[in-house]
GROMACS .gro file of C-alpha atoms in nm:
model
  391
    1UNK     CA    1   0.000   0.000   0.000
    2UNK     CA    2   0.283   0.239   0.086
    3UNK     CA    3   0.458   0.167  -0.245
    4UNK     CA    4   0.137   0.225  -0.442
    5UNK     CA    5   0.069   0.555  -0.268
    6UNK     CA    6   0.426   0.675  -0.326
    7UNK     CA    7   0.394   0.584  -0.694
    8UNK     CA    8   0.065   0.780  -0.722
    9UNK     CA    9  -0.125   0.473  -0.835
   10UNK     CA   10  -0.486   0.555  -0.936
   11UNK     CA   11  -0.735   0.556  -0.648
   12UNK     CA   12  -0.951   0.268  -0.783
   13UNK     CA   13  -0.641   0.045  -0.807
   14UNK     CA   14  -0.538   0.133  -0.452
   15UNK     CA   15  -0.886   0.037  -0.328
   16UNK     CA   16  -0.856  -0.299  -0.503
   17UNK     CA   17  -0.509  -0.346  -0.356
   18UNK     CA   18  -0.620  -0.283   0.003
   19UNK     CA   19  -0.694  -0.616   0.173
   20UNK     CA   20  -0.769  -0.441   0.503
   21UNK     CA   21  -1.078  -0.266   0.361
   22UNK     CA   22  -1.400  -0.395   0.515
   23UNK     CA   23  -1.407  -0.775   0.532
   24UNK     CA   24  -1.199  -0.843   0.220
   25UNK     CA   25  -0.933  -1.045   0.401
   26UNK     CA   26  -1.181  -1.258   0.596
   27UNK     CA   27  -1.387  -1.307   0.279
   28UNK     CA   28  -1.076  -1.428   0.096
   29UNK     CA   29  -1.010  -1.686   0.366
   30UNK     CA   30  -1.373  -1.795   0.382
   31UNK     CA   31  -1.373  -1.835   0.004
   32UNK     CA   32  -1.090  -2.090   0.028
   33UNK     CA   33  -1.280  -2.286   0.294
   34UNK     CA   34  -1.603  -2.269   0.093
   35UNK     CA   35  -1.431  -2.403  -0.219
   36UNK     CA   36  -1.286  -2.689  -0.015
   37UNK     CA   37  -1.633  -2.786   0.106
   38UNK     CA   38  -1.795  -2.785  -0.240
   39UNK     CA   39  -1.868  -3.117  -0.416
   40UNK     CA   40  -1.596  -3.253  -0.644
   41UNK     CA   41  -1.670  -3.107  -0.991
   42UNK     CA   42  -1.476  -3.379  -1.175
   43UNK     CA   43  -1.593  -3.716  -1.303
   44UNK     CA   44  -1.961  -3.619  -1.304
   45UNK     CA   45  -2.170  -3.783  -1.574
   46UNK     CA   46  -2.392  -3.523  -1.743
   47UNK     CA   47  -2.519  -3.739  -2.031
   48UNK     CA   48  -2.544  -4.114  -2.084
   49UNK     CA   49  -2.678  -4.304  -2.382
   50UNK     CA   50  -2.690  -4.671  -2.477
   51UNK     CA   51  -2.588  -4.679  -2.843
   52UNK     CA   52  -2.627  -5.056  -2.858
   53UNK     CA   53  -2.598  -5.354  -2.629
   54UNK     CA   54  -2.250  -5.334  -2.477
   55UNK     CA   55  -2.181  -4.991  -2.631
   56UNK     CA   56  -2.246  -4.698  -2.398
   57UNK     CA   57  -2.161  -4.330  -2.431
   58UNK     CA   58  -2.096  -4.103  -2.131
   59UNK     CA   59  -2.025  -3.730  -2.111
   60UNK     CA   60  -1.796  -3.677  -1.810
   61UNK     CA   61  -1.666  -3.354  -1.657
   62UNK     CA   62  -1.289  -3.302  -1.659
   63UNK     CA   63  -1.035  -3.023  -1.600
   64UNK     CA   64  -0.970  -2.763  -1.869
   65UNK     CA   65  -0.594  -2.813  -1.831
   66UNK     CA   66  -0.350  -2.525  -1.778
   67UNK     CA   67  -0.479  -2.182  -1.678
   68UNK     CA   68  -0.284  -1.857  -1.711
   69UNK     CA   69  -0.425  -1.594  -1.475
   70UNK     CA   70  -0.297  -1.236  -1.509
   71UNK     CA   71  -0.418  -0.978  -1.262
   72UNK     CA   72  -0.333  -0.626  -1.157
   73UNK     CA   73  -0.402  -0.500  -0.807
   74UNK     CA   74  -0.617  -0.773  -0.652
   75UNK     CA   75  -0.388  -0.978  -0.424
   76UNK     CA   76  -0.680  -1.192  -0.303
   77UNK     CA   77  -0.693  -1.341  -0.654
   78UNK     CA   78  -0.393  -1.561  -0.565
   79UNK     CA   79  -0.582  -1.743  -0.289
   80UNK     CA   80  -0.913  -1.749  -0.477
   81UNK     CA   81  -0.779  -1.893  -0.798
   82UNK     CA   82  -0.532  -2.133  -0.640
   83UNK     CA   83  -0.818  -2.286  -0.441
   84UNK     CA   84  -1.040  -2.313  -0.748
   85UNK     CA   85  -0.760  -2.455  -0.964
   86UNK     CA   86  -0.667  -2.724  -0.712
   87UNK     CA   87  -1.030  -2.824  -0.655
   88UNK     CA   88  -1.104  -2.841  -1.029
   89UNK     CA   89  -0.787  -3.037  -1.112
   90UNK     CA   90  -0.631  -2.761  -1.323
   91UNK     CA   91  -0.272  -2.643  -1.326
   92UNK     CA   92  -0.243  -2.264  -1.292
   93UNK     CA   93   0.018  -2.001  -1.369
   94UNK     CA   94  -0.037  -1.676  -1.179
   95UNK     CA   95   0.106  -1.337  -1.276
   96UNK     CA   96   0.046  -1.040  -1.048
   97UNK     CA   97   0.080  -0.674  -1.138
   98UNK     CA   98   0.362  -0.454  -1.016
   99UNK     CA   99   0.118  -0.270  -0.786
  100UNK     CA  100   0.060  -0.587  -0.584
  101UNK     CA  101   0.419  -0.716  -0.593
  102UNK     CA  102   0.478  -0.721  -0.217
  103UNK     CA  103   0.140  -0.878  -0.134
  104UNK     CA  104   0.189  -1.120  -0.424
  105UNK     CA  105   0.524  -1.231  -0.286
  106UNK     CA  106   0.390  -1.276   0.068
  107UNK     CA  107   0.079  -1.472  -0.029
  108UNK     CA  108   0.253  -1.682  -0.296
  109UNK     CA  109   0.513  -1.784  -0.037
  110UNK     CA  110   0.233  -1.910   0.187
  111UNK     CA  111   0.076  -2.096  -0.106
  112UNK     CA  112   0.402  -2.278  -0.180
  113UNK     CA  113   0.448  -2.357   0.189
  114UNK     CA  114   0.092  -2.492   0.217
  115UNK     CA  115   0.132  -2.720  -0.086
  116UNK     CA  116   0.458  -2.876   0.032
  117UNK     CA  117   0.405  -3.233   0.140
  118UNK     CA  118   0.067  -3.267  -0.033
  119UNK     CA  119  -0.024  -3.477  -0.335
  120UNK     CA  120  -0.043  -3.165  -0.552
  121UNK     CA  121   0.248  -3.176  -0.801
  122UNK     CA  122   0.498  -2.895  -0.731
  123UNK     CA  123   0.449  -2.742  -1.076
  124UNK     CA  124   0.070  -2.738  -1.060
  125UNK     CA  125   0.068  -2.389  -0.911
  126UNK     CA  126   0.332  -2.153  -1.051
  127UNK     CA  127   0.381  -1.784  -0.979
  128UNK     CA  128   0.573  -1.557  -1.213
  129UNK     CA  129   0.686  -1.199  -1.173
  130UNK     CA  130   0.845  -1.063  -1.490
  131UNK     CA  131   0.650  -0.907  -1.777
  132UNK     CA  132   0.869  -1.078  -2.035
  133UNK     CA  133   0.753  -1.419  -1.917
  134UNK     CA  134   0.390  -1.315  -1.976
  135UNK     CA  135   0.449  -1.217  -2.339
  136UNK     CA  136   0.616  -1.552  -2.400
  137UNK     CA  137   0.342  -1.745  -2.222
  138UNK     CA  138   0.072  -1.578  -2.433
  139UNK     CA  139   0.234  -1.744  -2.737
  140UNK     CA  140   0.207  -2.093  -2.587
  141UNK     CA  141  -0.135  -2.186  -2.726
  142UNK     CA  142  -0.014  -2.547  -2.759
  143UNK     CA  143   0.033  -2.579  -2.383
  144UNK     CA  144  -0.194  -2.324  -2.215
  145UNK     CA  145  -0.567  -2.383  -2.245
  146UNK     CA  146  -0.727  -2.069  -2.102
  147UNK     CA  147  -0.617  -1.715  -2.012
  148UNK     CA  148  -0.805  -1.529  -1.739
  149UNK     CA  149  -0.719  -1.156  -1.708
  150UNK     CA  150  -0.833  -0.974  -1.393
  151UNK     CA  151  -0.795  -0.597  -1.405
  152UNK     CA  152  -0.859  -0.289  -1.613
  153UNK     CA  153  -1.025  -0.286  -1.952
  154UNK     CA  154  -0.686  -0.191  -2.099
  155UNK     CA  155  -0.534  -0.510  -1.957
  156UNK     CA  156  -0.813  -0.732  -2.087
  157UNK     CA  157  -0.813  -0.579  -2.435
  158UNK     CA  158  -0.435  -0.598  -2.456
  159UNK     CA  159  -0.435  -0.967  -2.369
  160UNK     CA  160  -0.718  -1.050  -2.608
  161UNK     CA  161  -0.523  -0.890  -2.893
  162UNK     CA  162  -0.196  -1.062  -2.798
  163UNK     CA  163  -0.285  -1.431  -2.789
  164UNK     CA  164  -0.450  -1.716  -2.976
  165UNK     CA  165  -0.539  -1.881  -2.646
  166UNK     CA  166  -0.907  -1.850  -2.546
  167UNK     CA  167  -0.958  -1.559  -2.304
  168UNK     CA  168  -1.222  -1.564  -2.032
  169UNK     CA  169  -1.312  -1.227  -1.886
  170UNK     CA  170  -1.469  -0.891  -1.940
  171UNK     CA  171  -1.322  -0.557  -2.042
  172UNK     CA  172  -1.566  -0.330  -1.858
  173UNK     CA  173  -1.825  -0.342  -1.583
  174UNK     CA  174  -2.092  -0.111  -1.722
  175UNK     CA  175  -2.384  -0.198  -1.494
  176UNK     CA  176  -2.720  -0.017  -1.486
  177UNK     CA  177  -3.023   0.005  -1.258
  178UNK     CA  178  -3.361   0.079  -1.416
  179UNK     CA  179  -3.641   0.211  -1.190
  180UNK     CA  180  -3.996   0.156  -1.317
  181UNK     CA  181  -4.275   0.394  -1.218
  182UNK     CA  182  -4.441   0.142  -0.982
  183UNK     CA  183  -4.125   0.070  -0.781
  184UNK     CA  184  -4.130   0.126  -0.406
  185UNK     CA  185  -3.928   0.446  -0.386
  186UNK     CA  186  -3.749   0.360  -0.061
  187UNK     CA  187  -3.656   0.015  -0.192
  188UNK     CA  188  -3.533   0.172  -0.514
  189UNK     CA  189  -3.319   0.423  -0.322
  190UNK     CA  190  -3.154   0.151  -0.113
  191UNK     CA  191  -3.082  -0.064  -0.420
  192UNK     CA  192  -2.946   0.224  -0.627
  193UNK     CA  193  -2.722   0.357  -0.347
  194UNK     CA  194  -2.590   0.010  -0.262
  195UNK     CA  195  -2.528  -0.072  -0.629
  196UNK     CA  196  -2.325   0.248  -0.665
  197UNK     CA  197  -2.150   0.293  -0.331
  198UNK     CA  198  -2.102  -0.047  -0.164
  199UNK     CA  199  -1.766  -0.084  -0.340
  200UNK     CA  200  -1.719   0.170  -0.618
  201UNK     CA  201  -1.404   0.006  -0.760
  202UNK     CA  202  -1.583  -0.324  -0.826
  203UNK     CA  203  -1.684  -0.431  -1.175
  204UNK     CA  204  -2.041  -0.496  -1.051
  205UNK     CA  205  -2.095  -0.140  -0.923
  206UNK     CA  206  -2.368   0.052  -1.105
  207UNK     CA  207  -2.247   0.322  -1.343
  208UNK     CA  208  -2.587   0.427  -1.487
  209UNK     CA  209  -2.931   0.496  -1.344
  210UNK     CA  210  -3.235   0.490  -1.572
  211UNK     CA  211  -3.577   0.613  -1.457
  212UNK     CA  212  -3.909   0.575  -1.629
  213UNK     CA  213  -4.015   0.921  -1.746
  214UNK     CA  214  -4.349   0.898  -1.564
  215UNK     CA  215  -4.156   0.842  -1.237
  216UNK     CA  216  -3.948   1.159  -1.250
  217UNK     CA  217  -4.170   1.360  -1.015
  218UNK     CA  218  -4.245   1.074  -0.777
  219UNK     CA  219  -3.906   0.900  -0.763
  220UNK     CA  220  -3.623   1.122  -0.889
  221UNK     CA  221  -3.606   1.361  -0.589
  222UNK     CA  222  -3.572   1.074  -0.339
  223UNK     CA  223  -3.319   0.883  -0.552
  224UNK     CA  224  -3.110   1.191  -0.629
  225UNK     CA  225  -3.106   1.303  -0.266
  226UNK     CA  226  -3.008   0.955  -0.148
  227UNK     CA  227  -2.719   0.944  -0.395
  228UNK     CA  228  -2.601   1.298  -0.313
  229UNK     CA  229  -2.622   1.226   0.060
  230UNK     CA  230  -2.399   0.924  -0.007
  231UNK     CA  231  -2.144   1.149  -0.177
  232UNK     CA  232  -2.228   1.048  -0.534
  233UNK     CA  233  -2.191   1.302  -0.816
  234UNK     CA  234  -2.457   1.291  -1.086
  235UNK     CA  235  -2.400   1.329  -1.459
  236UNK     CA  236  -2.747   1.403  -1.594
  237UNK     CA  237  -2.927   1.457  -1.922
  238UNK     CA  238  -3.104   1.793  -1.981
  239UNK     CA  239  -3.439   1.629  -1.899
  240UNK     CA  240  -3.310   1.503  -1.563
  241UNK     CA  241  -3.144   1.837  -1.493
  242UNK     CA  242  -3.472   2.023  -1.544
  243UNK     CA  243  -3.660   1.781  -1.319
  244UNK     CA  244  -3.400   1.825  -1.044
  245UNK     CA  245  -3.429   2.202  -1.067
  246UNK     CA  246  -3.808   2.182  -1.038
  247UNK     CA  247  -3.769   1.963  -0.729
  248UNK     CA  248  -3.516   2.199  -0.576
  249UNK     CA  249  -3.242   1.934  -0.569
  250UNK     CA  250  -2.890   2.076  -0.578
  251UNK     CA  251  -2.547   1.924  -0.564
  252UNK     CA  252  -2.284   1.979  -0.298
  253UNK     CA  253  -1.914   2.052  -0.300
  254UNK     CA  254  -1.836   1.679  -0.291
  255UNK     CA  255  -2.141   1.546  -0.479
  256UNK     CA  256  -2.191   1.763  -0.784
  257UNK     CA  257  -2.456   1.767  -1.055
  258UNK     CA  258  -2.316   1.812  -1.406
  259UNK     CA  259  -2.433   1.766  -1.763
  260UNK     CA  260  -2.392   1.418  -1.907
  261UNK     CA  261  -2.238   1.340  -2.243
  262UNK     CA  262  -2.324   1.036  -2.450
  263UNK     CA  263  -1.990   0.876  -2.359
  264UNK     CA  264  -2.082   0.891  -1.989
  265UNK     CA  265  -2.330   0.608  -2.045
  266UNK     CA  266  -2.043   0.394  -2.170
  267UNK     CA  267  -1.795   0.490  -1.899
  268UNK     CA  268  -1.684   0.274  -1.609
  269UNK     CA  269  -1.632   0.551  -1.354
  270UNK     CA  270  -1.507   0.327  -1.070
  271UNK     CA  271  -1.573   0.624  -0.843
  272UNK     CA  272  -1.861   0.803  -0.670
  273UNK     CA  273  -2.013   0.914  -1.002
  274UNK     CA  274  -2.320   0.788  -1.185
  275UNK     CA  275  -2.484   0.881  -1.516
  276UNK     CA  276  -2.862   0.941  -1.500
  277UNK     CA  277  -3.120   0.943  -1.780
  278UNK     CA  278  -3.495   0.905  -1.833
  279UNK     CA  279  -3.654   0.645  -2.061
  280UNK     CA  280  -4.010   0.592  -2.176
  281UNK     CA  281  -4.052   0.248  -2.023
  282UNK     CA  282  -3.909  -0.097  -1.990
  283UNK     CA  283  -3.870  -0.150  -2.366
  284UNK     CA  284  -3.661   0.165  -2.401
  285UNK     CA  285  -3.462   0.071  -2.091
  286UNK     CA  286  -3.381  -0.268  -2.245
  287UNK     CA  287  -3.279  -0.105  -2.572
  288UNK     CA  288  -3.060   0.150  -2.391
  289UNK     CA  289  -2.888  -0.113  -2.178
  290UNK     CA  290  -2.825  -0.352  -2.467
  291UNK     CA  291  -2.676  -0.062  -2.666
  292UNK     CA  292  -2.455   0.082  -2.392
  293UNK     CA  293  -2.376  -0.192  -2.142
  294UNK     CA  294  -2.083  -0.434  -2.131
  295UNK     CA  295  -2.324  -0.728  -2.076
  296UNK     CA  296  -2.211  -0.764  -1.715
  297UNK     CA  297  -2.499  -0.707  -1.468
  298UNK     CA  298  -2.815  -0.497  -1.483
  299UNK     CA  299  -3.107  -0.461  -1.243
  300UNK     CA  300  -3.471  -0.351  -1.255
  301UNK     CA  301  -3.675  -0.219  -0.961
  302UNK     CA  302  -4.047  -0.275  -1.012
  303UNK     CA  303  -4.354  -0.414  -0.837
  304UNK     CA  304  -4.470  -0.589  -1.155
  305UNK     CA  305  -4.365  -0.947  -1.229
  306UNK     CA  306  -4.474  -0.902  -1.590
  307UNK     CA  307  -4.248  -0.598  -1.635
  308UNK     CA  308  -3.966  -0.770  -1.449
  309UNK     CA  309  -3.989  -1.081  -1.669
  310UNK     CA  310  -3.980  -0.864  -1.980
  311UNK     CA  311  -3.661  -0.700  -1.849
  312UNK     CA  312  -3.502  -1.026  -1.733
  313UNK     CA  313  -3.565  -1.193  -2.068
  314UNK     CA  314  -3.482  -0.888  -2.279
  315UNK     CA  315  -3.154  -0.762  -2.135
  316UNK     CA  316  -2.859  -0.944  -2.290
  317UNK     CA  317  -2.628  -0.950  -1.987
  318UNK     CA  318  -2.464  -1.231  -1.790
  319UNK     CA  319  -2.652  -1.119  -1.477
  320UNK     CA  320  -3.003  -0.971  -1.480
  321UNK     CA  321  -3.165  -0.889  -1.145
  322UNK     CA  322  -3.510  -0.794  -1.015
  323UNK     CA  323  -3.536  -0.580  -0.702
  324UNK     CA  324  -3.176  -0.648  -0.598
  325UNK     CA  325  -2.843  -0.466  -0.603
  326UNK     CA  326  -2.601  -0.529  -0.889
  327UNK     CA  327  -2.339  -0.598  -0.621
  328UNK     CA  328  -2.480  -0.949  -0.577
  329UNK     CA  329  -2.309  -1.047  -0.903
  330UNK     CA  330  -2.025  -1.232  -0.736
  331UNK     CA  331  -1.911  -1.592  -0.707
  332UNK     CA  332  -1.891  -1.578  -0.326
  333UNK     CA  333  -2.245  -1.441  -0.299
  334UNK     CA  334  -2.374  -1.694  -0.554
  335UNK     CA  335  -2.245  -1.976  -0.334
  336UNK     CA  336  -1.958  -2.072  -0.566
  337UNK     CA  337  -1.707  -2.038  -0.280
  338UNK     CA  338  -1.517  -1.778  -0.479
  339UNK     CA  339  -1.465  -1.696  -0.845
  340UNK     CA  340  -1.187  -1.693  -1.099
  341UNK     CA  341  -1.351  -1.393  -1.267
  342UNK     CA  342  -1.669  -1.279  -1.437
  343UNK     CA  343  -1.729  -1.369  -1.799
  344UNK     CA  344  -1.947  -1.166  -2.033
  345UNK     CA  345  -1.892  -1.401  -2.327
  346UNK     CA  346  -2.157  -1.648  -2.439
  347UNK     CA  347  -1.954  -1.964  -2.476
  348UNK     CA  348  -1.832  -2.210  -2.214
  349UNK     CA  349  -1.893  -1.997  -1.902
  350UNK     CA  350  -2.092  -1.681  -1.830
  351UNK     CA  351  -2.124  -1.460  -1.523
  352UNK     CA  352  -1.921  -1.535  -1.210
  353UNK     CA  353  -1.697  -1.831  -1.298
  354UNK     CA  354  -1.649  -2.081  -1.017
  355UNK     CA  355  -1.561  -2.449  -1.017
  356UNK     CA  356  -1.807  -2.547  -1.288
  357UNK     CA  357  -1.665  -2.283  -1.522
  358UNK     CA  358  -1.316  -2.431  -1.478
  359UNK     CA  359  -1.424  -2.772  -1.605
  360UNK     CA  360  -1.518  -2.896  -1.948
  361UNK     CA  361  -1.615  -3.246  -2.051
  362UNK     CA  362  -1.508  -3.541  -2.259
  363UNK     CA  363  -1.710  -3.819  -2.417
  364UNK     CA  364  -1.622  -4.165  -2.293
  365UNK     CA  365  -1.739  -4.455  -2.511
  366UNK     CA  366  -1.736  -4.794  -2.342
  367UNK     CA  367  -1.769  -5.088  -2.577
  368UNK     CA  368  -1.719  -5.461  -2.607
  369UNK     CA  369  -1.537  -5.484  -2.940
  370UNK     CA  370  -1.777  -5.299  -3.171
  371UNK     CA  371  -1.656  -5.145  -3.500
  372UNK     CA  372  -1.824  -4.863  -3.695
  373UNK     CA  373  -1.831  -5.068  -4.019
  374UNK     CA  374  -2.104  -5.289  -3.871
  375UNK     CA  375  -2.347  -4.997  -3.831
  376UNK     CA  376  -2.571  -4.788  -4.055
  377UNK     CA  377  -2.390  -4.477  -4.178
  378UNK     CA  378  -2.053  -4.650  -4.206
  379UNK     CA  379  -2.137  -4.931  -4.450
  380UNK     CA  380  -2.307  -5.175  -4.212
  381UNK     CA  381  -2.668  -5.275  -4.144
  382UNK     CA  382  -2.698  -5.262  -3.765
  383UNK     CA  383  -2.922  -4.988  -3.626
  384UNK     CA  384  -2.831  -4.786  -3.318
  385UNK     CA  385  -3.062  -4.815  -3.016
  386UNK     CA  386  -2.988  -4.468  -2.872
  387UNK     CA  387  -3.161  -4.531  -2.539
  388UNK     CA  388  -3.111  -4.291  -2.248
  389UNK     CA  389  -2.934  -4.428  -1.943
  390UNK     CA  390  -3.048  -4.300  -1.605
  391UNK     CA  391  -2.773  -4.105  -1.431
   0.00000   0.00000   0.00000
């Protein structure tokens, strides 16, 4: 922490570096214990089919292989990912950023000490420090199966453009909360403030607030005041600005009200700032979010199940919530023990990635001497039975 402050590291990175903040350290430790107590994710049969008598096909979960995890200023990642890798049977190579060098060295030393004398092969968990090693590792698509970057959008984009290895992660956390006209205003205020302020440097913190236009008079004053009282600066559209003036809502020295630009609705502030706009209804909210979000996590506050379902089914994000803070988008809170990261892609794993996301599967065919030439489709006459096997 002292080295980061002397080097004038950006405030959001310092917050991520600080393990003493809140319950981060205890949560890290509990995450390791939770992962240990989870069921074994390997060797599980997810599909079984009897192709013929004595010829059975099984789909069985297995490790991905070798993971390369590159992170910036989150030292807890070492413990989180080591636990997940060991439990899921994967080898892992960890590379920490220069900001977290001292914490990285301390925690990695404990990891090596803890693994000594166990059945885990010594090379299964490796920790590297130089940048040159990373550039070389990103070329090793023959040996490394998955890259997981944890850090800024610049880091993620740089890695995605520098390797042929599949990359699991997200470049931005552009999360929104939409408040429908029928929402309980006090509930909405609590959700919006928590989504924004609970941990502003997190990727699941809200960066945009959308209100239904018909709720501006009834809801905007309470929501704006709650945010300002929490020290949040508002970047608002002209329509929101006019409504605030009519309601007599003003900013403060520390929580200002300023005009929003279009880019503000595509900005991950990672600070006590939020962009605010009005929309006609849930359809326009969905359209706005799908156009501006990073497909991370978005929430709706409404009393209507019908409206909520329309939002939940219409927003194309990895996490879509109803009457809940965006901050719940987290592997620990989901009951995954901890997470290796959050994926906004649509293949393999999506959302918080825990044990299940670090496994894939293989097809195991168990026969008694059968050959394809005996069967239809390969020159033979035998028909397949294709009967499901109970699993």
